[in-house]
Coordinates of C-alpha atoms in Angstrom, one line a residue:
Chain A
M1 CA 34.2 10.5 -12.7
V2 CA 31.5 13.3 -13.2
A3 CA 28.8 10.4 -12.5
E4 CA 31.0 9.3 -9.4
R5 CA 30.7 13.3 -7.7
S6 CA 27.0 13.5 -8.8
A7 CA 26.4 10.4 -6.9
L8 CA 28.1 11.5 -4.3
A9 CA 26.2 14.4 -4.2
N10 CA 22.9 12.8 -3.9
N11 CA 24.5 10.8 -1.2
L12 CA 25.4 14.0 0.8
V13 CA 21.9 15.4 0.0
S14 CA 20.6 12.1 1.0
C15 CA 22.5 12.6 4.5
I16 CA 21.6 15.9 5.3
T17 CA 18.0 14.4 5.0
L18 CA 18.7 11.6 6.6
P19 CA 16.4 12.2 10.0
T20 CA 13.5 12.7 7.7
V21 CA 13.9 10.3 5.1
A22 CA 12.1 7.7 7.0
P23 CA 9.7 9.2 9.2
G24 CA 8.7 6.3 10.2
A25 CA 12.3 5.8 12.4
W26 CA 10.4 6.1 15.5
M27 CA 8.6 3.1 15.6
A28 CA 10.6 0.4 16.8
T29 CA 13.8 -1.1 15.9
K30 CA 14.1 -0.6 11.8
S31 CA 15.3 -4.9 11.6
A32 CA 12.2 -5.7 13.6
Q33 CA 9.7 -3.5 11.2
I34 CA 8.6 -4.1 7.8
D35 CA 9.3 -1.4 6.0
S36 CA 10.7 -1.0 2.7
T37 CA 13.5 1.7 3.8
V38 CA 17.0 -0.3 4.3
E39 CA 20.3 1.1 5.8
I40 CA 22.6 0.8 3.4
V41 CA 26.9 1.6 5.1
T42 CA 29.0 3.2 2.6
P43 CA 33.1 2.0 3.2
E44 CA 33.2 5.2 4.3
N45 CA 31.4 3.9 7.2
I46 CA 28.3 6.4 6.6
A47 CA 24.5 4.9 7.3
F48 CA 22.3 6.6 4.6
H49 CA 18.2 5.2 4.6
Y50 CA 16.9 5.2 1.1
Q51 CA 13.6 3.5 0.2
V52 CA 14.0 0.8 -1.8
A53 CA 12.0 1.1 -5.1
G54 CA 10.1 -2.7 -5.3
P55 CA 8.0 -4.2 -8.8
F56 CA 5.0 -1.6 -8.7
R57 CA 7.1 1.0 -8.2
R58 CA 9.0 -0.1 -11.0
F59 CA 6.3 -0.6 -13.2
P60 CA 5.3 2.7 -14.4
A61 CA 9.4 3.8 -15.0
Y62 CA 9.5 0.3 -17.1
L63 CA 6.6 1.4 -19.1
L64 CA 7.4 5.0 -19.4
D65 CA 10.9 3.5 -21.2
L66 CA 9.0 0.6 -23.4
L67 CA 7.1 4.0 -24.4
I68 CA 10.3 5.9 -25.3
R69 CA 11.9 2.9 -27.4
S70 CA 9.0 2.1 -29.4
G71 CA 8.5 5.6 -30.3
L72 CA 12.3 5.8 -30.9
I73 CA 11.9 2.9 -33.1
T74 CA 8.9 3.3 -35.1
L75 CA 10.2 7.0 -36.0
V76 CA 13.4 5.5 -37.0
V77 CA 11.6 2.8 -39.1
I78 CA 9.6 5.6 -41.4
V79 CA 12.7 7.5 -42.0
L80 CA 14.5 4.3 -42.8
G81 CA 12.0 2.7 -44.9
F82 CA 11.3 6.4 -46.5
A83 CA 15.0 6.5 -47.3
G84 CA 14.9 3.2 -48.6
A85 CA 12.1 3.3 -50.7
L86 CA 13.9 6.4 -52.4
T87 CA 17.3 5.5 -52.8
G88 CA 16.4 1.7 -53.8
M89 CA 18.6 0.1 -50.7
G90 CA 15.7 -1.5 -48.9
G91 CA 18.3 -4.2 -48.0
I92 CA 20.3 -2.4 -46.3
M93 CA 17.8 0.1 -44.2
T94 CA 16.0 -3.2 -43.4
A95 CA 19.4 -4.0 -41.9
G96 CA 19.8 -1.4 -40.2
I97 CA 16.3 -1.6 -39.1
L98 CA 17.1 -4.8 -37.4
M99 CA 20.3 -3.9 -36.0
L100 CA 18.8 -1.2 -34.0
L101 CA 15.9 -3.4 -32.8
F102 CA 18.6 -5.3 -31.4
V103 CA 20.3 -3.1 -29.2
T104 CA 17.3 -0.9 -28.4
E105 CA 15.8 -4.5 -27.1
W106 CA 19.6 -4.9 -25.1
F107 CA 21.5 -1.9 -24.9
Y108 CA 18.8 0.8 -24.1
G109 CA 18.9 0.4 -20.1
G110 CA 22.6 -0.3 -19.9
V111 CA 23.8 2.9 -22.1
F112 CA 21.2 5.3 -20.4
E113 CA 21.8 3.7 -16.6
T114 CA 25.7 4.3 -17.3
W115 CA 25.5 7.5 -19.1
M116 CA 22.6 9.1 -16.6
N117 CA 24.0 7.3 -13.5
G118 CA 21.4 4.6 -12.7
Q119 CA 19.0 5.9 -14.4
T120 CA 17.0 5.7 -17.6
P121 CA 14.0 8.1 -18.8
G122 CA 11.3 6.6 -17.5
K123 CA 13.6 6.6 -13.8
W124 CA 14.5 9.8 -14.2
I125 CA 10.6 10.7 -14.5
L126 CA 9.5 9.1 -11.6
G127 CA 12.4 9.6 -9.5
I128 CA 14.3 6.1 -8.9
R129 CA 17.8 5.4 -9.1
V130 CA 19.8 2.2 -9.5
L131 CA 22.6 1.7 -7.2
S132 CA 25.2 -0.9 -5.8
T133 CA 24.3 -2.4 -2.8
D134 CA 27.0 -0.2 -1.1
G135 CA 25.7 2.4 -2.2
Q136 CA 27.7 3.9 -4.7
P137 CA 27.3 4.5 -8.4
I138 CA 26.7 1.7 -10.6
N139 CA 29.2 1.1 -13.2
G140 CA 28.9 0.6 -17.1
L141 CA 29.3 -3.4 -16.8
Q142 CA 26.8 -3.7 -13.9
A143 CA 23.9 -1.5 -15.9
T144 CA 24.6 -3.6 -19.1
L145 CA 24.6 -7.1 -17.5
R146 CA 21.5 -6.2 -15.0
N147 CA 19.6 -4.9 -18.4
I148 CA 20.6 -7.9 -20.4
L149 CA 19.6 -10.1 -17.7
R150 CA 16.0 -8.7 -17.3
A151 CA 15.2 -11.1 -20.1
V152 CA 15.4 -13.9 -17.2
D153 CA 13.6 -12.0 -15.1
M154 CA 10.5 -11.3 -17.5
F155 CA 10.6 -15.4 -17.9
P156 CA 8.1 -17.5 -18.6
P157 CA 7.0 -15.0 -22.0
I158 CA 3.8 -13.1 -22.7
L159 CA 0.8 -15.1 -20.0
G160 CA 3.4 -15.8 -17.2
M161 CA 5.7 -12.5 -17.7
C162 CA 8.0 -11.8 -15.1
S163 CA 6.7 -14.4 -12.7
I164 CA 10.4 -15.0 -12.2
G165 CA 11.6 -11.4 -11.3
L166 CA 8.4 -10.8 -8.9
L167 CA 9.6 -13.8 -7.2
S168 CA 12.6 -12.9 -6.9
M169 CA 11.6 -9.5 -5.8
T170 CA 9.3 -10.7 -3.1
L171 CA 11.9 -13.1 -1.8
T172 CA 14.7 -10.6 -1.1
R173 CA 14.9 -7.7 1.1
R174 CA 15.9 -4.8 -0.8
Y175 CA 13.1 -5.9 -4.0
Q176 CA 16.3 -7.2 -6.1
R177 CA 15.4 -8.8 -9.5
L178 CA 17.5 -12.0 -10.7
G179 CA 19.5 -9.3 -12.5
D180 CA 20.2 -7.0 -9.3
I181 CA 21.2 -10.2 -7.3
V182 CA 23.7 -10.7 -9.9
C183 CA 24.9 -7.5 -10.6
G184 CA 24.9 -6.7 -6.7
T185 CA 22.3 -3.4 -7.4
I186 CA 19.3 -1.6 -6.1
V187 CA 16.9 0.9 -7.2
V188 CA 16.2 3.1 -4.7
V189 CA 13.4 6.2 -4.3
E190 CA 14.5 9.4 -4.6
E191 CA 12.3 11.5 -2.8
R192 CA 13.6 15.3 -1.3
K193 CA 12.2 15.3 2.0
W194 CA 11.6 18.9 3.3
L195 CA 13.2 19.7 7.2
T196 CA 10.4 21.3 8.9
G197 CA 11.9 23.3 11.5
V198 CA 9.8 24.6 15.0
A199 CA 6.5 25.4 14.4
K200 CA 5.4 29.3 15.2
M201 CA 2.6 29.1 17.9
D202 CA 0.9 33.0 17.0
D203 CA -1.7 32.7 19.5
A204 CA -0.7 34.4 23.0
R205 CA -2.5 32.0 24.9
V206 CA 0.2 29.4 24.2
A207 CA 3.1 31.3 25.5
Q208 CA 1.0 32.3 28.4
L209 CA 0.1 28.4 29.5
A210 CA 2.6 27.5 28.6
S211 CA 4.6 29.5 31.8
Y212 CA 1.5 28.0 34.2
I213 CA 3.5 24.9 33.4
P214 CA 5.2 23.7 36.8
A215 CA 9.2 24.6 35.9
D216 CA 9.9 21.4 37.7
Y217 CA 8.2 19.5 34.8
R218 CA 10.8 17.1 32.7
V219 CA 9.9 16.2 29.3
S220 CA 11.0 13.1 28.0
R221 CA 12.9 12.3 25.0
T222 CA 10.2 9.9 24.1
L223 CA 7.5 12.7 24.3
A224 CA 9.4 16.2 22.8
K225 CA 8.8 13.6 20.3
T226 CA 5.4 13.1 20.4
L227 CA 4.8 16.3 20.7
A228 CA 6.2 17.8 17.5
A229 CA 4.6 14.7 15.9
Y230 CA 1.6 15.8 16.7
V231 CA 1.6 20.1 15.9
D232 CA 3.6 19.1 12.9
R233 CA 0.0 17.5 11.9
R234 CA -2.3 19.6 13.6
R235 CA -2.7 21.8 10.9
F236 CA -4.3 19.1 8.5
F237 CA -6.7 17.7 11.6
S238 CA -10.4 19.9 11.9
I239 CA -11.0 21.2 15.6
P240 CA -12.9 18.4 17.0
R241 CA -10.3 15.7 15.4
R242 CA -7.5 17.7 17.3
R243 CA -9.4 17.3 20.7
E244 CA -9.9 13.9 20.0
V245 CA -6.0 12.8 19.4
A246 CA -4.8 15.4 21.8
R247 CA -7.2 14.2 24.9
H248 CA -5.2 10.9 25.4
L249 CA -2.1 12.9 26.5
A250 CA -3.9 15.5 27.5
E251 CA -6.3 15.1 30.2
P252 CA -3.6 12.9 32.6
L253 CA -1.0 15.6 31.8
L254 CA -3.7 18.8 33.0
A255 CA -4.6 16.2 36.4
Q256 CA -0.6 16.0 36.7
F257 CA -0.4 20.2 36.2
G258 CA -3.5 20.5 38.3
F259 CA -4.7 23.0 35.6
P260 CA -8.9 23.1 34.9
L261 CA -9.9 20.1 33.5
D262 CA -11.8 22.4 31.1
T263 CA -8.8 23.6 29.2
S264 CA -8.4 22.6 25.6
Y265 CA -6.6 19.5 25.3
D266 CA -5.1 21.0 21.4
L267 CA -3.9 24.2 23.5
L268 CA -2.1 22.3 26.8
L269 CA 0.0 20.1 24.4
C270 CA 0.9 23.3 22.1
A271 CA 1.7 24.7 25.4
L272 CA 4.1 22.1 25.9
Y273 CA 5.5 22.1 23.0
Y274 CA 6.0 25.7 23.0
R275 CA 7.8 25.2 26.2
T276 CA 10.0 22.3 24.7
F277 CA 11.1 23.5 21.7
V278 CA 10.9 27.4 21.7
A279 CA 10.4 28.9 25.1
D280 CA 14.1 28.3 25.9
R281 CA 15.5 29.7 22.6
G282 CA 15.3 33.5 24.2
N283 CA 12.8 36.3 23.8
E284 CA 13.5 37.3 20.7
E285 CA 11.8 33.8 19.6
R286 CA 8.7 34.0 22.0
G287 CA 5.1 34.6 20.7
A288 CA 2.8 37.8 21.3
S289 CA 3.1 39.4 24.6
A290 CA 0.8 36.9 26.4
I291 CA -2.3 39.7 27.3
G292 CA -5.7 38.5 26.8
T293 CA -7.9 35.6 26.7
S294 CA -7.7 33.8 29.1
P295 CA -5.5 29.6 28.1
F296 CA -7.9 28.1 30.2
S297 CA -11.0 28.8 28.5
P298 CA -12.5 25.6 27.5
S299 CA -11.6 24.0 23.6
A300 CA -10.4 27.1 22.7
P301 CA -8.8 26.2 19.3
V302 CA -5.1 27.6 19.0
N303 CA -5.1 30.2 16.3
A304 CA -1.3 28.7 14.7
P305 CA -0.6 30.4 11.5
A306 CA -0.8 27.1 9.1
E307 CA -4.8 28.1 8.7
T308 CA -4.1 31.8 7.6
P309 CA -0.7 32.0 5.4
A310 CA 0.2 35.3 3.8
N311 CA 0.5 34.0 0.5
P312 CA -1.5 31.0 -0.5
F313 CA 0.7 29.0 -2.8
D314 CA 3.3 28.9 0.0
I315 CA 3.8 25.4 0.6
I316 CA 4.5 23.8 4.2
P317 CA 8.1 24.3 4.8
T318 CA 7.2 28.2 4.5
Q319 CA 4.6 27.8 7.3
T320 CA 7.1 27.4 10.2
G321 CA 9.8 28.9 11.8
N322 CA 13.4 27.5 12.3
Chain B
M1 CA 1.3 -3.7 23.8
Q2 CA 3.1 -0.9 23.0
L3 CA 0.9 1.4 20.4
D4 CA 3.8 3.1 18.8
T5 CA 5.9 0.0 18.5
T6 CA 4.3 -1.2 15.6
R7 CA 5.5 -4.4 13.3
I8 CA 4.5 -2.8 10.2
A9 CA 6.3 0.9 9.4
I10 CA 3.4 3.1 10.2
R11 CA 4.2 6.1 8.0
E12 CA 1.9 7.7 4.8
R13 CA 2.8 5.5 1.2
N14 CA 1.2 5.9 -2.1
L15 CA -0.3 3.0 -3.9
L16 CA 2.2 2.1 -5.6
D17 CA 4.4 2.1 -2.3
T18 CA 1.8 0.3 -0.6
F19 CA 1.7 -2.9 -3.1
D20 CA 5.3 -3.4 -2.8
L21 CA 5.0 -3.2 0.7
A22 CA 2.4 -5.5 1.0
L23 CA 4.8 -8.0 -0.9
H24 CA 7.1 -7.6 2.5
V25 CA 4.0 -8.5 5.1
L26 CA 3.6 -11.7 2.7
R27 CA 7.2 -12.6 3.1
D28 CA 7.5 -11.9 6.7
Y29 CA 3.9 -13.6 7.3
F30 CA 3.4 -16.1 4.1
K31 CA 2.5 -19.2 6.8
P32 CA -0.3 -17.2 8.6
L33 CA -1.5 -15.2 6.0
L34 CA -1.6 -19.1 3.9
I35 CA -3.6 -20.0 6.5
T36 CA -5.7 -17.6 7.9
F37 CA -6.9 -16.9 4.0
F38 CA -7.5 -20.5 2.6
V39 CA -9.2 -21.4 6.1
A40 CA -12.2 -18.9 4.4
V41 CA -11.0 -20.2 0.7
I42 CA -11.7 -23.0 0.7
P43 CA -15.0 -23.5 1.9
L44 CA -15.7 -21.1 -1.0
M45 CA -13.6 -22.9 -3.4
V46 CA -15.9 -26.0 -2.5
I47 CA -19.0 -23.9 -2.7
N48 CA -18.2 -22.5 -6.4
D49 CA -16.6 -25.5 -7.8
L50 CA -20.3 -27.2 -6.6
L51 CA -22.7 -24.1 -8.0
I52 CA -20.6 -24.3 -11.1
G53 CA -18.3 -26.7 -12.1
W54 CA -20.7 -29.1 -13.4
M55 CA -20.5 -26.3 -17.0
L56 CA -17.6 -28.4 -18.1
D57 CA -18.6 -32.0 -17.6
V58 CA -18.5 -32.2 -21.0
E59 CA -16.5 -34.1 -23.5
Y60 CA -13.8 -32.2 -23.9
R61 CA -11.7 -32.6 -27.3
D62 CA -8.2 -31.5 -28.1
T63 CA -8.0 -28.2 -27.8
F64 CA -9.0 -25.0 -25.2
F65 CA -10.9 -23.0 -28.2
Y66 CA -12.6 -25.9 -29.9
M67 CA -15.9 -24.3 -30.8
E68 CA -18.2 -26.8 -29.3
E69 CA -16.6 -27.0 -25.7
A70 CA -15.8 -22.9 -26.3
G71 CA -18.9 -21.7 -25.5
S72 CA -19.0 -24.5 -22.0
I73 CA -15.2 -22.7 -21.3
W74 CA -16.0 -19.3 -21.1
R75 CA -19.5 -19.8 -19.4
F76 CA -17.8 -21.1 -16.6
W77 CA -14.9 -18.5 -16.8
W78 CA -17.5 -15.8 -16.6
C79 CA -19.3 -17.4 -13.7
M80 CA -16.0 -18.3 -12.1
T81 CA -14.4 -14.5 -12.4
C82 CA -17.5 -13.1 -11.2
L83 CA -17.8 -15.1 -8.4
V84 CA -14.5 -14.6 -7.0
F85 CA -14.9 -11.4 -7.6
I86 CA -17.9 -10.9 -5.8
E87 CA -16.4 -13.4 -2.7
A88 CA -13.1 -11.9 -2.6
P89 CA -13.6 -9.4 0.9
L90 CA -15.1 -12.5 2.8
A91 CA -12.4 -14.3 1.5
S92 CA -10.4 -12.3 3.8
I93 CA -12.5 -11.7 6.9
F94 CA -9.0 -14.1 9.0
T95 CA -6.7 -12.1 6.9
T96 CA -8.0 -8.9 8.1
S97 CA -8.5 -9.8 11.9
F98 CA -4.7 -11.6 11.6
L99 CA -3.1 -8.2 9.9
G100 CA -4.9 -5.8 12.5
Q101 CA -3.1 -7.5 15.5
A102 CA 0.1 -8.7 13.8
V103 CA 0.9 -4.6 13.2
F104 CA 0.9 -4.5 16.8
V105 CA 1.9 -8.3 18.3
A106 CA 4.5 -10.1 16.2
Q107 CA 2.8 -13.8 16.3
P108 CA -1.0 -13.6 16.8
P109 CA -2.2 -16.8 17.8
Y110 CA -4.7 -18.3 15.4
R111 CA -7.1 -19.0 18.0
E112 CA -7.7 -15.4 18.9
V113 CA -8.1 -14.4 15.5
F114 CA -10.7 -16.8 14.6
R115 CA -12.3 -16.1 18.0
D116 CA -12.4 -12.4 16.8
V117 CA -13.8 -13.0 13.7
G118 CA -16.3 -15.3 15.4
K119 CA -17.6 -12.9 17.7
M120 CA -18.7 -10.7 15.1
W121 CA -20.1 -13.2 12.2
A122 CA -22.9 -11.3 12.2
R123 CA -22.2 -8.5 11.5
V124 CA -19.5 -10.1 8.7
A125 CA -22.9 -11.5 7.7
W126 CA -24.4 -9.0 6.8
C127 CA -22.2 -6.8 5.4
Q128 CA -20.5 -9.2 3.2
L129 CA -23.4 -11.5 2.7
L130 CA -26.3 -9.6 2.2
V131 CA -25.3 -6.2 1.4
R132 CA -22.1 -7.1 -0.4
A133 CA -24.0 -9.5 -2.8
I134 CA -21.9 -12.7 -1.6
L135 CA -25.4 -14.4 -0.9
P136 CA -27.0 -13.4 -3.8
A137 CA -24.7 -14.5 -6.2
C138 CA -24.3 -17.8 -5.3
L139 CA -28.8 -17.6 -5.2
V140 CA -28.5 -17.0 -8.9
F141 CA -27.1 -20.1 -9.7
L142 CA -30.1 -22.2 -8.2
L143 CA -31.9 -20.5 -10.8
V144 CA -29.9 -22.3 -13.5
D145 CA -30.9 -25.8 -14.5
R146 CA -27.7 -28.0 -14.4
Y147 CA -26.7 -29.5 -17.6
D148 CA -28.8 -26.7 -19.3
E149 CA -28.3 -24.5 -22.4
F150 CA -26.2 -21.5 -21.3
N151 CA -29.2 -19.1 -20.0
P152 CA -28.2 -15.2 -20.4
T153 CA -30.8 -13.5 -18.4
V154 CA -29.3 -15.4 -15.4
E155 CA -26.1 -15.8 -16.0
L156 CA -25.0 -13.0 -17.5
L157 CA -27.3 -10.5 -16.7
L158 CA -28.3 -11.4 -13.7
L159 CA -25.0 -12.3 -12.0
G160 CA -23.2 -9.4 -14.6
S161 CA -25.2 -6.4 -12.3
L162 CA -24.2 -8.3 -9.2
A163 CA -20.7 -8.0 -10.1
V164 CA -21.2 -4.6 -11.3
Y165 CA -22.9 -3.6 -7.9
A166 CA -19.9 -5.3 -5.4
A167 CA -17.0 -3.5 -8.0
F168 CA -19.1 -0.2 -6.9
V169 CA -19.9 -1.0 -3.3
R170 CA -16.4 -2.3 -2.9
A171 CA -14.9 0.9 -5.0
I172 CA -16.6 3.4 -3.0
R173 CA -16.4 1.9 0.3
P174 CA -13.3 -0.7 0.8
F175 CA -12.4 -1.1 4.0
I176 CA -15.7 -2.5 5.8
N177 CA -13.8 -5.3 6.4
E178 CA -11.6 -3.5 8.8
I179 CA -14.6 -1.6 10.2
V180 CA -16.2 -4.2 10.8
L181 CA -13.3 -6.8 12.5
L182 CA -10.8 -4.3 13.6
E183 CA -12.9 -1.2 14.6
K184 CA -15.8 -3.3 16.0
N185 CA -18.4 -1.1 15.4
P186 CA -22.0 -2.0 16.0
L187 CA -24.2 -2.5 13.7
R188 CA -26.9 -0.6 15.3
S189 CA -27.3 1.3 18.7
R190 CA -30.1 3.0 20.1
N191 CA -28.0 5.5 21.0
P192 CA -28.0 8.5 18.6
T193 CA -24.4 9.2 19.6
A194 CA -23.0 5.7 19.0
I195 CA -20.5 5.3 16.1
T196 CA -22.4 2.4 14.1
I197 CA -20.4 0.8 11.1
G198 CA -22.3 2.9 8.5
K199 CA -21.7 6.2 10.2
R200 CA -18.3 5.3 10.7
S201 CA -18.1 4.0 7.0
K202 CA -19.0 7.1 5.7
D203 CA -16.8 8.9 8.1
L204 CA -14.1 7.0 6.3
H205 CA -14.8 6.7 3.4
G206 CA -16.9 9.6 2.5
P207 CA -13.9 12.7 2.1
S208 CA -12.0 10.6 -0.2
G209 CA -14.1 9.2 -2.3
G210 CA -13.1 9.8 -5.4
D211 CA -9.1 9.1 -4.3
L212 CA -10.2 5.8 -3.5
F213 CA -11.9 5.2 -6.5
A214 CA -9.0 5.8 -8.7
R215 CA -7.0 3.2 -6.6
W216 CA -9.8 0.7 -6.8
L217 CA -9.1 1.4 -10.4
A218 CA -5.5 1.0 -9.8
T219 CA -5.7 -1.7 -8.1
A220 CA -8.0 -3.9 -10.4
M221 CA -6.0 -3.0 -13.1
F222 CA -3.0 -4.2 -11.3
G223 CA -5.7 -7.8 -10.3
V224 CA -6.0 -8.3 -13.7
L225 CA -2.4 -8.5 -14.9
L226 CA -1.3 -10.5 -11.7
T227 CA -3.9 -12.8 -11.9
I228 CA -2.6 -13.3 -15.8
C229 CA 0.5 -13.6 -14.6
A230 CA -0.2 -16.5 -11.8
F231 CA -2.7 -18.3 -14.5
G232 CA 0.5 -18.4 -16.8
M233 CA 3.1 -19.5 -14.4
F234 CA 0.3 -22.7 -13.6
L235 CA -0.1 -23.1 -17.5
F236 CA 3.9 -22.8 -18.0
C237 CA 4.8 -25.1 -14.7
S238 CA 2.1 -27.9 -16.3
G239 CA 3.9 -27.5 -19.8
V240 CA 7.2 -28.1 -18.3
F241 CA 6.4 -31.3 -15.6
L242 CA 3.6 -33.1 -17.4
N243 CA 4.4 -31.5 -20.8
D244 CA 1.0 -30.6 -21.1
W245 CA 0.5 -27.2 -23.0
Q246 CA -3.1 -27.3 -23.6
P247 CA -4.9 -25.3 -20.8
G248 CA -7.7 -28.5 -19.8
P249 CA -10.8 -28.4 -17.6
T250 CA -8.9 -29.8 -14.8
M251 CA -6.6 -27.2 -15.6
L252 CA -9.4 -24.6 -15.8
R253 CA -11.7 -26.0 -13.3
Y254 CA -8.9 -25.7 -10.2
L255 CA -6.0 -23.7 -11.6
Y256 CA -7.8 -20.9 -12.6
P257 CA -10.0 -20.2 -9.3
L258 CA -6.4 -20.5 -7.7
A259 CA -4.7 -18.0 -9.6
M260 CA -7.3 -15.3 -8.8
W261 CA -7.5 -16.4 -4.9
V262 CA -4.0 -15.9 -4.5
V263 CA -4.3 -12.8 -6.1
A264 CA -7.5 -12.1 -3.7
G265 CA -5.1 -13.2 -1.1
Y266 CA -2.3 -10.7 -2.4
L267 CA -5.0 -7.7 -2.6
S268 CA -6.4 -8.0 0.7
V269 CA -3.1 -7.1 2.2
V270 CA -2.9 -4.1 0.1
R271 CA -6.3 -3.1 1.0
F272 CA -5.1 -3.6 4.7
L273 CA -2.2 -1.0 4.1
G274 CA -4.5 1.1 2.0
Y275 CA -6.8 1.3 5.3
L276 CA -3.7 1.9 7.8
D277 CA -2.9 4.9 5.1
L278 CA -6.2 6.0 4.8
R279 CA -6.0 6.6 8.3
I280 CA -3.1 8.1 8.7
R281 CA -4.4 10.6 5.7
H282 CA -7.2 11.8 7.3
E283 CA -7.3 11.2 10.6
G284 CA -3.7 11.1 11.8
W285 CA -3.7 7.9 13.5
E286 CA 0.0 7.6 13.5
V287 CA 0.1 10.6 16.1
E288 CA -2.8 9.2 18.1
L289 CA -1.1 5.8 18.4
R290 CA 2.0 7.8 19.9
L291 CA -0.2 10.2 21.7
R292 CA -2.0 7.1 23.4
A293 CA 1.2 5.3 24.2
E294 CA 3.2 8.3 25.8
A295 CA -0.3 8.7 27.8
A296 CA 0.6 5.1 29.2
R297 CA 3.9 6.1 29.4
Q298 CA 2.9 8.8 31.8
A299 CA 0.3 7.0 33.3
A300 CA 3.3 4.3 34.2
K301 CA 5.5 7.0 35.8
L302 CA 3.0 8.5 38.1
V303 CA 2.6 4.7 39.4

C-alpha cells in the first residue's frame, strides 16, 4: 500500500512536470519521431511521458548491483568461514554459503524491486525504476519473475553474453528484454526537470524596444514557443553566437517592423519575448524604466541577469522569475 | 522540409542515452543503414582480406589454441583489429550522409546520398585516407613479405603506432565525417573569413576536448564489449547449427571482421547522434533550427 502510494506520488510529480519531461515534444508528432520517450496512459486515462531506459542506461545499474551482491557474498563467506573454523561446523556453514549464493543470484533483484517499489540499490543510485507497462507499480510476482528470466536474457553465456536480451531490447520500442515482455514491465528514467518561469529582462532597452513593436502584431503560438526557447538558451551562448542564431528570425522581423537594420538581433528577440510574455502581466512586472541607451544601438548585448547572478552558487531556476 | 519537424527527436542527451537511442535509429532505419554501411564495408573487407588473409593460410589443426598455429592466428587477429579500427570512419561515410538527411527527410533517396558523398570525395580522401592514416595502414602490408614470419617492426610497431595515432585523432576530433559530409565546409579557402574544415573542426571540438575524450573512452569500452558479444554470438550460432564449437580459421577470417564491422556500423550511428548532441550543447542547434523554421513561416506569411 505504501509502495503504491509512493508510486502514485511519483506519477503525480511526473504529471506535474509533464511539459518539461519531454522537451523534444515541440518537434513533430511524438509517434513519428525516433525518441526514447514513451507515452503511458493509465487506467484513469491520464497520460504520462516517461523516458525509457535502454540497455546502456541500465548497464551501470546492473554493474552496481553486481558489485553490491559480490561484496555481500564475500563478507558473509568470510564471516561464516571463520565461524565454521571456530565452531567446527564447517559443513553447515558451507551449506549456508551455497544457499546464500542461490538466494542472492535468483532473488536479489526480485526482493529489492518489490521492497523498493521497482528499484534495486543500483537502480536507485542511477535513478531508474521498473514500472508496469500501464504505469502502475510492479508487484512481487512481476519483480521476481523478471529477475529470474534475466538468465534467459543473458543467453548465450560467456562470450555472447546478453545477446538475446540486447536483441530483444533493440526490437522493442520500450527497450524491453524478454523478462520485461513476459512480466509486462518497462524500466523508466526518473528525471526531475525544473520548470523555468518567464525570464526576467532587466535591460531597460528591452522594454523600450518592445514598446516600438507594432501593437497590431500578433505573435503566433509557434513563434511564442520559439522565442521562449531562444530566451531560455541564449544565456549559454556567446555574444557572437547569439547574433548568429537570432539573425535568422530577426532579419525578417526588422524588415516587417520597419526598424533600423542595424538593431541588435538579440535585443529584438528579447523585446518580442518581453512583449509576448511579460508586458501584458502588469506594470509591476515590467523591467526598469526605459530611460537611457537607445534600443536601436547596433549589436548591443542584452544584460539579462543570468550573466551576473548575485549568488554564484545559485542554480539556474533561481535566475528566472515566475 | 520543415527544419523543426525532425525525424529524430532533437534534445540534449548523455552518452548512455545516445547509445540507447542509436538502437532505435538502427531498428527504424535498419535496411537503409545496412545498405549504406555495407556499400562501403564490402570493398574494405575485400581489401583487408587481400592484404592479410594469407596469414591464415597455414595447415590448421584441431584447436584454436594449438601452439604452432596460434602465432599466425594472433598475428591475423592483431592486424585485422588494427585495420578495421583504422578504417571504421571511412566505412561510415554513406551512413553519415544518409543519417544527416534522415533527420529531416523520412526516406532519403539512396542516389542522393551516394551523389552527396561523391561530390565530397576529395575532402573525404584527404581527411580520412591521408590525415587519419587509412592509406598508410594499408600500405604497411606492402612492406610485409607474404608467407614470411611475423615482422614485429612493421606489423607491431608501425601498424600499432598508426592505430594509436588514429585513435588519438579520433578521440579529440571525432566528427570529421559530419563536418565534411553534412556541413560541406571547404578544405581550403583563399578567403580568410571562410570556415574551412580545419577551422570548423577546431571550433566544434576544441571547447569540449576533455568531454569528447571521455566519451571516446566509454565508446571504445562498449565497442570492445559489443564486439566480443557479436563474435560470441556467431560462435554460438556456429556451434548450434553446424555443431562446430571450435573457432576455425574460416570463422576468424570472415566472421571476426564481420562482428567488428557490425559494431562499427552501430557506433557510427552513436557518433552521429553524439555530433547532434554536441551541436545542441555548444551551439544551441535546436534553437537555431526553430528560429530558421519560424523565419521560413514568417516569410511564407508575408508572401
